[in-house]
Amino acid sequence: MSVQLPFGHKHVTTATILCCNCGVPIPAPEGSAPALCYDCIKLSADITDGIPREGTLHYCKNCERYLQPPSAWVAAPLESRELLSLCLRKLRGLNKVRLIDAGFIWTEPHSRRVKVKLTVQKEAFTSTIIQQTFEVEYTIAYQQCLDCAKIWANNTWKAMVQIRQKVNHKRTFLYLEQLILKHHAHKDTTNIKEVKDGLDFYYGNRNQAERMLEFLAAVAPITSKKSEELISMDTHTSVHSYKFTFSVELPRVTKDQLICLPRRLAQSMGNMVQLCLCSRMGTNIEFLDPNTLQTGSMTAATYWYQPFESLADIGSMVEYTVLDVELLGPTHKRWALADVQVMRTSDMGNNDDLYIVRSHLGGILNPGDTVMGYHLVTSNFNNDDYDKLKPEQIPDIILVKKSYPNARRKNRGRNWKLKRIAKEESEMAPRKQDKAKQEADYEAFLRDLEEDAELRQTVNVYKDQEAQARKTLPVEDVEMESDGEVEEDFPEIPVDELLSAMDNMTIDAGAYDNGEEGDLAA
């Protein structure tokens, strides 16, 4: 069949030659390119020459991290993007080709082998691009990282921060732990050890310990002392090696405690009454007069210039039943002044002792509620400032906070969790009584988070999917405490305040099922 070409068309013929290897007609090569077809070029040319087929990955079994040369250690799970990036960086000559695709080939997890399949492209000759696929096998070699070596070896830490608080509960440290986790203030520590009255943080150099000290001063009214110990000295070069210890002490005053302020301190805070409650612990210590809603604030420097202790702790509070509430009008933030008629819960059915108390809880109390407070009628305190008070300055009862004795459901639990720091316990095993006390302190801290919305804003609270699934059970299928009643206004954390990410969590199993600047919860 003949084809009519347009007028003026010139017929162009392409020069072809035979492949010198297989004899297939190919276009004539330009320049110094060999007379080979594309298939023969792929068989004869190797664009992966110079890229090794084997490699070694150094892995620390203790912290489960890989060495990223020259000295960084990174966490990279098997078949993760981080591990793939680490494998590609260890390949020399990969920058001379164009990487098209990379992926893992499955191997047994215990085989200590990691295989990666790579696809690369490169221009072998002029206008000739070749694509090849090859495999690289890595052998996992065990090597202890520097941080783990410091933990197991002696005399490796250079600085230590000792945090102490001489009170009979751990609620302050539980909240401080959440602040540290939120702000990642513990990222430079080589070890964290739990002791009787606090925590010890170990660091590799002095600057890291000083940064931790600055963080603590930004969230709590602390006082600190520095000491140093000479480890070694080179007489020829006059080089000295020291260990530094920073002793940090927290105030003995904590939230919800009954305080009797020294007279001069009370006068310096706007002529405030001496007998008051500690309402908040942040960078300053704040006090509240439940009779007038007057507040006062004390700086850390003022407290440590003339330190004082509390009159009564939360463990000595008594439970009362509210019979009547009469609002008086004045309010301050979430507090409302009211006259509350109460009766000791333990006296109901035994006697008719009634008390009319002026309190700051008028906005949340209703007849029939239960409230915790200090019973001063029969109390005896060993305090000089308290002994100097006049009888009319001492009320019979000071109410502190509303309680919910029948609201906690045993099987439902909470739909949220908290992160915990992995700590090394002391050499002596804790007694059974100490474990029960720790569980009680942790439960009290969790209830403080539920009841105080301002406190929750300073910590990270995470969803617990298993607990939320249990909570969907019918109410009649869930066992209740005591008489089975449930408070209608029982405080619960809304779901929209919970975070869903649970990355790098260390949740203590067993008893515990479960920073931005804020107030210390205890």
Coordinates of C-alpha atoms in Angstrom, one line a residue:
M1 CA 0.0 0.0 0.0
S2 CA 1.4 3.4 -1.1
V3 CA 1.2 6.4 1.2
Q4 CA 0.9 9.9 -0.3
L5 CA 3.5 12.2 1.4
P6 CA 2.7 15.9 1.7
F7 CA 4.3 18.4 -0.7
G8 CA 7.8 19.4 0.4
H9 CA 8.3 16.5 2.8
K10 CA 11.8 15.2 3.1
H11 CA 12.3 11.5 3.9
V12 CA 14.7 11.2 6.8
T13 CA 16.5 7.9 7.4
T14 CA 18.1 7.0 10.7
A15 CA 21.4 5.2 10.5
T16 CA 21.4 1.9 12.3
I17 CA 24.1 -0.6 13.2
L18 CA 24.1 -4.0 14.6
C19 CA 24.7 -4.7 18.3
C20 CA 28.2 -6.0 18.7
N21 CA 27.0 -8.6 21.2
C22 CA 23.7 -9.9 20.0
G23 CA 23.3 -8.5 16.5
V24 CA 20.1 -6.6 17.0
P25 CA 19.8 -3.4 14.9
I26 CA 20.2 -0.3 17.0
P27 CA 20.6 3.4 16.3
A28 CA 24.1 4.5 15.7
P29 CA 25.6 5.6 19.0
E30 CA 26.9 9.1 19.5
G31 CA 30.3 9.9 20.7
S32 CA 32.2 7.2 22.5
A33 CA 29.2 5.1 23.5
P34 CA 29.6 1.4 22.9
A35 CA 27.6 -0.3 20.1
L36 CA 25.4 -2.3 22.4
C37 CA 21.7 -2.6 22.7
Y38 CA 19.8 -1.7 25.9
D39 CA 19.5 -5.3 27.1
C40 CA 23.2 -5.9 26.6
I41 CA 24.1 -2.7 28.4
K42 CA 22.0 -3.8 31.4
L43 CA 23.8 -7.2 31.4
S44 CA 27.3 -5.7 31.1
A45 CA 27.0 -2.5 33.1
D46 CA 26.7 -2.4 36.9
I47 CA 25.6 1.0 38.3
T48 CA 25.7 -0.3 41.9
D49 CA 29.5 -0.8 41.8
G50 CA 30.9 0.7 44.9
I51 CA 27.8 0.3 47.1
P52 CA 28.4 -2.4 49.7
R53 CA 26.0 -5.3 50.1
E54 CA 26.7 -5.8 53.8
G55 CA 26.6 -3.6 56.8
T56 CA 26.5 -3.5 60.6
L57 CA 24.0 -1.9 63.0
H58 CA 25.1 -1.3 66.6
Y59 CA 22.2 -1.9 69.0
C60 CA 22.0 -1.3 72.8
K61 CA 19.9 -4.0 74.5
N62 CA 19.3 -2.0 77.6
C63 CA 17.6 1.1 76.1
E64 CA 16.7 -0.5 72.7
R65 CA 18.3 2.2 70.6
Y66 CA 20.6 2.1 67.6
L67 CA 23.8 4.0 67.1
Q68 CA 23.6 6.8 64.6
P69 CA 27.3 7.8 63.8
P70 CA 29.2 9.4 65.2
S71 CA 27.7 9.3 68.7
A72 CA 23.9 9.7 68.7
W73 CA 21.6 6.9 69.8
V74 CA 18.1 6.9 68.3
A75 CA 15.0 4.7 69.0
A76 CA 14.0 2.8 65.8
P77 CA 11.6 -0.1 65.9
L78 CA 11.9 -2.9 63.4
E79 CA 10.7 -2.1 59.9
S80 CA 10.2 1.6 60.8
R81 CA 11.0 4.7 58.8
E82 CA 13.6 5.6 61.4
L83 CA 15.4 2.3 61.0
L84 CA 15.2 2.5 57.2
S85 CA 16.7 6.0 57.3
L86 CA 19.5 4.8 59.5
C87 CA 20.3 1.9 57.1
L88 CA 20.4 4.2 54.1
R89 CA 22.8 6.6 55.8
K90 CA 25.3 3.8 56.5
L91 CA 25.6 3.0 52.7
R92 CA 28.6 4.6 51.0
G93 CA 28.2 5.5 47.4
L94 CA 24.5 5.9 47.5
N95 CA 24.8 9.6 46.6
K96 CA 26.2 8.7 43.2
V97 CA 23.0 7.1 42.1
R98 CA 19.3 8.1 42.2
L99 CA 17.3 6.2 44.8
I100 CA 13.9 5.1 43.4
D101 CA 12.5 2.8 46.1
A102 CA 13.6 1.2 49.4
G103 CA 11.9 -1.3 51.7
F104 CA 12.5 -4.0 54.2
I105 CA 12.6 -7.8 53.4
W106 CA 11.0 -9.7 56.3
T107 CA 13.4 -11.6 58.5
E108 CA 13.0 -13.4 61.8
P109 CA 13.1 -10.9 64.7
H110 CA 15.6 -13.0 66.6
S111 CA 17.9 -13.6 63.6
R112 CA 19.9 -10.4 64.2
R113 CA 19.6 -9.7 60.5
V114 CA 18.0 -6.7 58.7
K115 CA 17.6 -6.9 54.9
V116 CA 16.8 -3.9 52.7
K117 CA 15.8 -4.0 49.0
L118 CA 16.9 -0.9 47.0
T119 CA 16.0 0.3 43.5
V120 CA 18.3 2.8 41.9
Q121 CA 18.8 4.6 38.6
K122 CA 21.9 6.0 36.9
E123 CA 23.0 7.2 33.5
A124 CA 25.5 4.5 32.4
F125 CA 26.3 6.1 29.0
T126 CA 25.1 9.1 27.1
S127 CA 21.3 9.1 26.9
T128 CA 21.2 5.6 28.5
I129 CA 19.6 5.4 32.0
I130 CA 19.7 2.0 33.7
Q131 CA 17.6 0.9 36.7
Q132 CA 18.7 -1.9 38.9
T133 CA 17.5 -3.6 42.1
F134 CA 19.7 -5.2 44.8
E135 CA 19.7 -6.2 48.4
V136 CA 21.8 -5.1 51.4
E137 CA 22.0 -7.3 54.5
Y138 CA 22.8 -5.7 57.9
T139 CA 24.1 -7.6 60.9
I140 CA 22.9 -6.3 64.4
A141 CA 25.9 -6.0 66.7
Y142 CA 25.3 -5.4 70.5
Q143 CA 27.0 -2.4 72.0
Q144 CA 26.2 -0.6 75.2
C145 CA 25.5 3.1 74.8
L146 CA 27.1 5.8 76.9
D147 CA 24.0 6.5 79.0
C148 CA 23.5 2.9 79.9
A149 CA 27.2 2.5 80.7
K150 CA 26.9 5.4 83.2
I151 CA 24.0 3.8 84.9
W152 CA 25.8 0.5 85.6
A153 CA 29.2 1.9 86.3
N154 CA 30.3 3.7 89.4
N155 CA 31.5 7.3 89.6
T156 CA 30.1 8.2 86.2
W157 CA 27.6 10.8 87.2
K158 CA 28.9 14.3 87.6
A159 CA 25.9 16.1 89.2
M160 CA 22.9 15.1 91.2
V161 CA 19.7 17.0 92.2
Q162 CA 18.2 15.8 95.5
I163 CA 14.5 16.9 96.0
R164 CA 13.2 16.5 99.5
Q165 CA 9.9 17.4 101.4
K166 CA 9.4 16.4 105.0
V167 CA 5.7 15.6 105.0
N168 CA 3.8 12.4 105.6
H169 CA 2.5 12.1 102.0
K170 CA 3.7 11.9 98.4
R171 CA 1.0 14.1 96.7
T172 CA 3.4 16.9 96.0
F173 CA 5.9 14.6 94.3
L174 CA 3.1 13.0 92.3
Y175 CA 2.2 16.4 90.9
L176 CA 5.8 17.5 90.4
E177 CA 6.3 14.3 88.4
Q178 CA 3.5 15.3 86.0
L179 CA 5.0 18.7 85.5
I180 CA 8.4 17.2 84.7
L181 CA 6.8 14.8 82.2
K182 CA 4.9 17.6 80.5
H183 CA 7.9 19.8 80.0
H184 CA 10.4 16.9 79.4
A185 CA 12.6 18.2 82.2
H186 CA 14.0 14.7 82.9
K187 CA 15.3 14.1 79.3
D188 CA 19.0 14.6 80.3
T189 CA 19.0 12.4 83.4
T190 CA 21.1 9.2 83.5
N191 CA 19.1 7.7 86.3
I192 CA 16.2 8.6 88.7
K193 CA 16.1 7.1 92.1
E194 CA 13.2 7.1 94.6
V195 CA 14.2 7.5 98.2
K196 CA 12.2 7.9 101.4
D197 CA 11.5 11.6 101.4
G198 CA 11.8 12.4 97.7
L199 CA 13.7 11.8 94.4
D200 CA 17.3 11.9 93.2
F201 CA 18.1 12.9 89.6
Y202 CA 21.5 12.0 88.3
Y203 CA 23.2 13.9 85.4
G204 CA 26.3 13.6 83.3
N205 CA 27.4 17.2 83.7
R206 CA 26.8 20.2 85.9
N207 CA 24.9 22.3 83.4
Q208 CA 22.2 19.7 83.0
A209 CA 21.6 19.7 86.8
E210 CA 21.5 23.5 86.9
R211 CA 18.8 23.5 84.2
M212 CA 16.7 21.1 86.3
L213 CA 17.2 23.4 89.2
E214 CA 15.9 26.4 87.2
F215 CA 12.8 24.4 86.2
L216 CA 12.0 23.5 89.8
A217 CA 12.4 27.2 90.8
A218 CA 9.9 28.1 88.1
V219 CA 7.1 25.8 89.4
A220 CA 7.6 25.6 93.2
P221 CA 8.8 27.7 96.1
I222 CA 12.1 25.9 96.7
T223 CA 15.3 26.5 98.5
S224 CA 18.6 24.9 97.3
K225 CA 22.2 24.4 98.5
K226 CA 25.2 23.3 96.4
S227 CA 28.0 21.1 97.5
E228 CA 31.0 19.7 95.7
E229 CA 33.3 16.7 96.2
L230 CA 36.8 16.4 94.8
I231 CA 37.1 13.1 92.9
S232 CA 40.6 13.3 91.3
M233 CA 43.3 15.9 90.7
D234 CA 46.2 15.9 88.2
T235 CA 49.2 17.6 89.9
H236 CA 51.0 18.1 86.6
T237 CA 48.2 19.9 84.8
S238 CA 46.2 21.2 87.8
V239 CA 43.1 19.6 86.4
H240 CA 40.4 18.8 89.0
S241 CA 37.4 16.6 88.7
Y242 CA 34.4 17.3 91.0
K243 CA 31.0 15.9 91.7
F244 CA 28.3 18.4 92.4
T245 CA 25.2 17.8 94.5
F246 CA 22.2 20.3 94.6
S247 CA 20.0 19.8 97.6
V248 CA 16.5 21.1 97.0
E249 CA 13.9 21.4 99.7
L250 CA 10.1 21.9 99.2
P251 CA 8.0 23.7 101.9
R252 CA 6.4 21.7 104.6
V253 CA 3.2 23.6 103.9
T254 CA 1.0 21.9 101.3
K255 CA -2.5 22.5 99.8
D256 CA -5.6 22.2 102.0
Q257 CA -3.5 22.2 105.2
L258 CA -4.5 24.3 108.3
I259 CA -2.0 27.1 108.8
C260 CA -1.4 29.4 111.7
L261 CA 0.7 32.3 110.3
P262 CA 3.2 34.2 112.5
R263 CA 1.7 37.5 113.5
R264 CA 4.1 39.7 111.5
L265 CA 3.7 37.6 108.3
A266 CA -0.1 37.9 108.6
Q267 CA 0.1 41.6 109.0
S268 CA 2.4 42.0 106.0
M269 CA -0.2 40.2 103.8
G270 CA -2.9 42.9 104.2
N271 CA -3.5 42.3 107.9
M272 CA -4.8 38.8 107.2
V273 CA -6.0 36.5 110.0
Q274 CA -3.5 34.1 111.4
L275 CA -5.7 30.9 111.2
C276 CA -6.3 30.1 107.5
L277 CA -6.0 27.5 104.8
C278 CA -3.3 27.0 102.2
S279 CA -5.3 27.3 98.9
R280 CA -2.6 27.0 96.3
M281 CA 1.1 26.1 95.9
G282 CA 2.9 27.6 92.9
T283 CA 5.9 29.8 92.6
N284 CA 4.2 31.6 95.6
I285 CA 2.2 30.2 98.5
E286 CA -1.4 31.4 98.6
F287 CA -3.6 31.4 101.7
L288 CA -7.4 31.8 102.1
D289 CA -9.5 33.0 105.0
P290 CA -12.7 30.8 104.9
N291 CA -14.5 33.3 107.1
T292 CA -14.1 36.4 104.9
L293 CA -12.7 35.1 101.5
Q294 CA -9.6 37.2 102.0
T295 CA -6.6 35.9 100.2
G296 CA -2.9 36.4 100.7
S297 CA 0.3 35.4 98.9
M298 CA 3.8 34.7 100.1
T299 CA 6.9 34.5 98.0
A300 CA 9.5 31.7 98.4
A301 CA 12.1 34.1 99.7
T302 CA 9.7 35.3 102.4
Y303 CA 8.8 31.7 103.5
W304 CA 12.4 30.5 103.7
Y305 CA 13.5 33.6 105.6
Q306 CA 11.1 32.6 108.4
P307 CA 9.8 29.0 107.7
F308 CA 6.9 27.6 109.6
E309 CA 4.9 24.3 109.6
S310 CA 1.2 23.5 109.3
L311 CA -1.1 23.0 112.3
A312 CA -3.0 20.0 110.8
D313 CA -2.7 17.8 107.8
I314 CA -5.4 16.4 105.5
G315 CA -5.1 13.1 107.3
S316 CA -6.7 14.6 110.4
M317 CA -9.8 16.0 108.7
V318 CA -13.3 14.9 109.9
E319 CA -16.3 14.1 107.7
Y320 CA -19.4 16.2 108.2
T321 CA -22.9 16.0 106.8
V322 CA -24.5 19.3 105.5
L323 CA -27.9 20.1 107.0
D324 CA -28.5 23.6 105.7
V325 CA -26.8 26.2 103.6
E326 CA -27.5 30.0 103.7
L327 CA -25.6 32.2 101.2
L328 CA -24.4 35.5 102.5
G329 CA -23.6 37.2 99.1
P330 CA -19.8 37.8 98.9
T331 CA -18.0 35.8 96.3
H332 CA -14.4 35.4 95.1
K333 CA -13.6 33.4 92.0
R334 CA -15.1 30.0 92.6
W335 CA -15.8 30.6 96.3
A336 CA -19.0 31.9 97.8
L337 CA -19.4 32.9 101.5
A338 CA -22.2 31.1 103.4
D339 CA -23.3 29.9 106.8
V340 CA -23.4 26.1 106.7
Q341 CA -25.1 24.0 109.4
V342 CA -23.3 20.7 109.7
M343 CA -23.1 17.6 111.9
R344 CA -20.4 15.1 112.3
T345 CA -21.2 12.0 110.2
S346 CA -20.0 9.7 113.0
D347 CA -22.4 11.4 115.5
M348 CA -25.5 10.9 113.5
G349 CA -27.9 8.7 115.5
N350 CA -25.7 9.1 118.7
N351 CA -26.2 12.8 119.7
D352 CA -27.6 16.0 118.4
D353 CA -24.5 18.2 118.3
L354 CA -25.0 20.8 115.5
Y355 CA -22.5 23.4 114.3
I356 CA -23.1 26.5 112.3
V357 CA -19.9 27.3 110.3
R358 CA -19.0 30.2 108.1
S359 CA -17.4 28.7 105.0
H360 CA -16.1 29.5 101.5
L361 CA -17.9 26.5 100.0
G362 CA -21.4 27.9 99.8
G363 CA -21.4 27.7 96.0
I364 CA -20.9 23.9 95.8
L365 CA -22.6 22.6 99.0
N366 CA -26.2 21.5 99.3
P367 CA -28.2 19.9 102.1
G368 CA -27.3 16.2 102.3
D369 CA -23.8 16.6 101.0
T370 CA -20.7 15.5 102.9
V371 CA -17.8 17.8 103.5
M372 CA -14.3 17.4 105.0
G373 CA -13.0 19.8 107.6
Y374 CA -10.9 20.3 110.7
H375 CA -12.6 19.9 114.1
L376 CA -10.9 22.4 116.4
V377 CA -13.2 22.0 119.4
T378 CA -11.3 19.0 120.8
S379 CA -8.0 19.6 119.0
N380 CA -4.7 20.3 120.7
F381 CA -1.8 21.8 118.7
N382 CA 1.8 22.2 119.8
N383 CA 2.3 25.6 118.3
D384 CA 3.4 28.9 120.0
D385 CA 1.5 31.1 117.5
Y386 CA -1.7 29.1 117.9
D387 CA -1.4 29.3 121.7
K388 CA -1.3 33.1 121.5
L389 CA -4.6 33.4 119.6
K390 CA -7.6 34.6 121.5
P391 CA -10.6 32.2 122.0
E392 CA -12.8 34.3 119.7
Q393 CA -10.3 34.0 116.9
I394 CA -10.6 30.2 116.9
P395 CA -13.7 28.8 115.2
D396 CA -15.2 25.4 116.1
I397 CA -14.8 23.9 112.6
I398 CA -13.0 24.9 109.4
L399 CA -14.5 23.3 106.3
V400 CA -12.0 22.5 103.6
K401 CA -13.6 20.7 100.6
K402 CA -16.6 18.7 99.5
S403 CA -16.3 14.9 99.6
Y404 CA -18.0 12.2 97.5
P405 CA -18.0 9.0 99.6
N406 CA -20.6 7.1 97.6
A407 CA -19.7 8.1 94.1
R408 CA -16.7 6.0 93.3
R409 CA -17.6 2.9 91.4
K410 CA -15.3 -0.1 91.9
N411 CA -15.6 -1.8 88.6
R412 CA -16.0 1.2 86.3
G413 CA -12.8 3.1 87.4
R414 CA -11.6 6.1 85.4
N415 CA -11.6 6.6 81.7
W416 CA -8.2 8.3 81.8
K417 CA -4.5 7.6 82.7
L418 CA -1.4 9.5 83.6
K419 CA 2.2 9.0 82.5
R420 CA 4.7 7.8 85.1
I421 CA 8.5 8.2 85.3
A422 CA 10.5 5.0 85.4
K423 CA 12.3 5.3 88.7
E424 CA 14.8 3.0 90.5
E425 CA 13.5 2.0 93.9
S426 CA 15.7 2.1 97.0
E427 CA 17.7 -1.0 98.1
M428 CA 15.3 -1.8 100.9
A429 CA 12.0 -3.3 99.8
P430 CA 9.0 -1.2 100.9
R431 CA 6.8 -2.5 103.6
K432 CA 3.2 -3.5 103.1
Q433 CA 2.1 -0.5 105.0
D434 CA 4.2 1.8 102.9
K435 CA 2.7 0.4 99.7
A436 CA -0.9 0.9 101.0
K437 CA 0.1 4.5 101.9
Q438 CA 1.4 5.1 98.4
E439 CA -1.8 3.8 96.9
A440 CA -3.9 6.1 99.1
D441 CA -1.7 9.1 98.2
Y442 CA -2.1 8.3 94.5
E443 CA -5.8 7.9 94.8
A444 CA -6.1 11.3 96.6
F445 CA -4.0 13.0 93.9
L446 CA -6.3 11.5 91.2
R447 CA -9.4 12.8 93.0
D448 CA -7.8 16.3 93.2
L449 CA -7.4 16.3 89.4
E450 CA -11.0 15.4 89.0
E451 CA -12.2 18.1 91.4
D452 CA -9.9 20.9 90.4
A453 CA -10.2 22.1 86.7
E454 CA -7.4 24.6 87.1
L455 CA -5.1 21.9 88.3
R456 CA -5.9 19.7 85.3
Q457 CA -4.8 22.4 82.9
T458 CA -1.2 22.0 84.0
V459 CA -0.8 18.3 83.4
N460 CA -1.3 15.9 80.5
V461 CA -4.3 13.5 81.0
Y462 CA -4.6 10.6 78.5
K463 CA -7.5 8.5 77.4
D464 CA -7.8 4.9 78.6
Q465 CA -9.6 2.9 75.9
E466 CA -10.1 -0.2 78.1
A467 CA -11.7 1.8 80.9
Q468 CA -14.0 3.6 78.4
A469 CA -15.2 0.3 77.1
R470 CA -15.9 -0.9 80.6
K471 CA -17.8 2.3 81.3
T472 CA -20.3 1.5 78.6
L473 CA -21.8 -1.4 80.7
P474 CA -25.3 -0.9 82.1
V475 CA -25.2 0.8 85.5
E476 CA -27.1 -2.1 87.1
D477 CA -24.3 -4.5 86.1
V478 CA -21.7 -2.4 88.0
E479 CA -21.0 -3.0 91.7
M480 CA -21.4 0.2 93.8
E481 CA -19.7 1.0 97.0
S482 CA -21.5 0.9 100.4
D483 CA -25.1 1.8 99.8
G484 CA -24.8 1.9 96.0
E485 CA -25.8 5.6 95.6
V486 CA -24.2 7.7 93.0
E487 CA -23.6 11.5 93.4
E488 CA -25.2 13.5 90.6
D489 CA -22.6 16.2 90.7
F490 CA -19.7 13.8 91.0
P491 CA -16.6 15.4 89.3
E492 CA -15.4 13.6 86.2
I493 CA -12.9 14.8 83.6
P494 CA -14.6 15.6 80.3
V495 CA -13.6 13.5 77.3
D496 CA -12.6 16.6 75.3
E497 CA -9.9 17.4 77.9
L498 CA -8.2 13.9 77.4
L499 CA -5.3 13.4 75.0
S500 CA -5.2 10.4 72.8
A501 CA -1.5 10.0 72.2
M502 CA 0.2 7.6 74.6
D503 CA 3.8 7.8 73.2
N504 CA 6.7 6.5 75.3
M505 CA 4.5 5.8 78.3
T506 CA 5.8 4.1 81.4
I507 CA 2.7 3.0 83.3
D508 CA 3.4 1.3 86.6
A509 CA 1.5 -2.0 86.7
G510 CA -0.4 -3.3 89.7
A511 CA -1.4 -0.6 92.1
Y512 CA -1.3 2.3 89.8
D513 CA -3.8 1.8 87.0
N514 CA -3.7 4.5 86.2
G515 CA 4.7 20.7 83.1
E516 CA 3.3 24.6 82.2
E517 CA 3.5 26.4 85.5
G518 CA 0.8 25.4 88.0
D519 CA 0.0 24.9 91.6
L520 CA 1.4 21.9 93.6
A521 CA -1.5 19.7 94.2
A522 CA -0.6 18.6 97.6

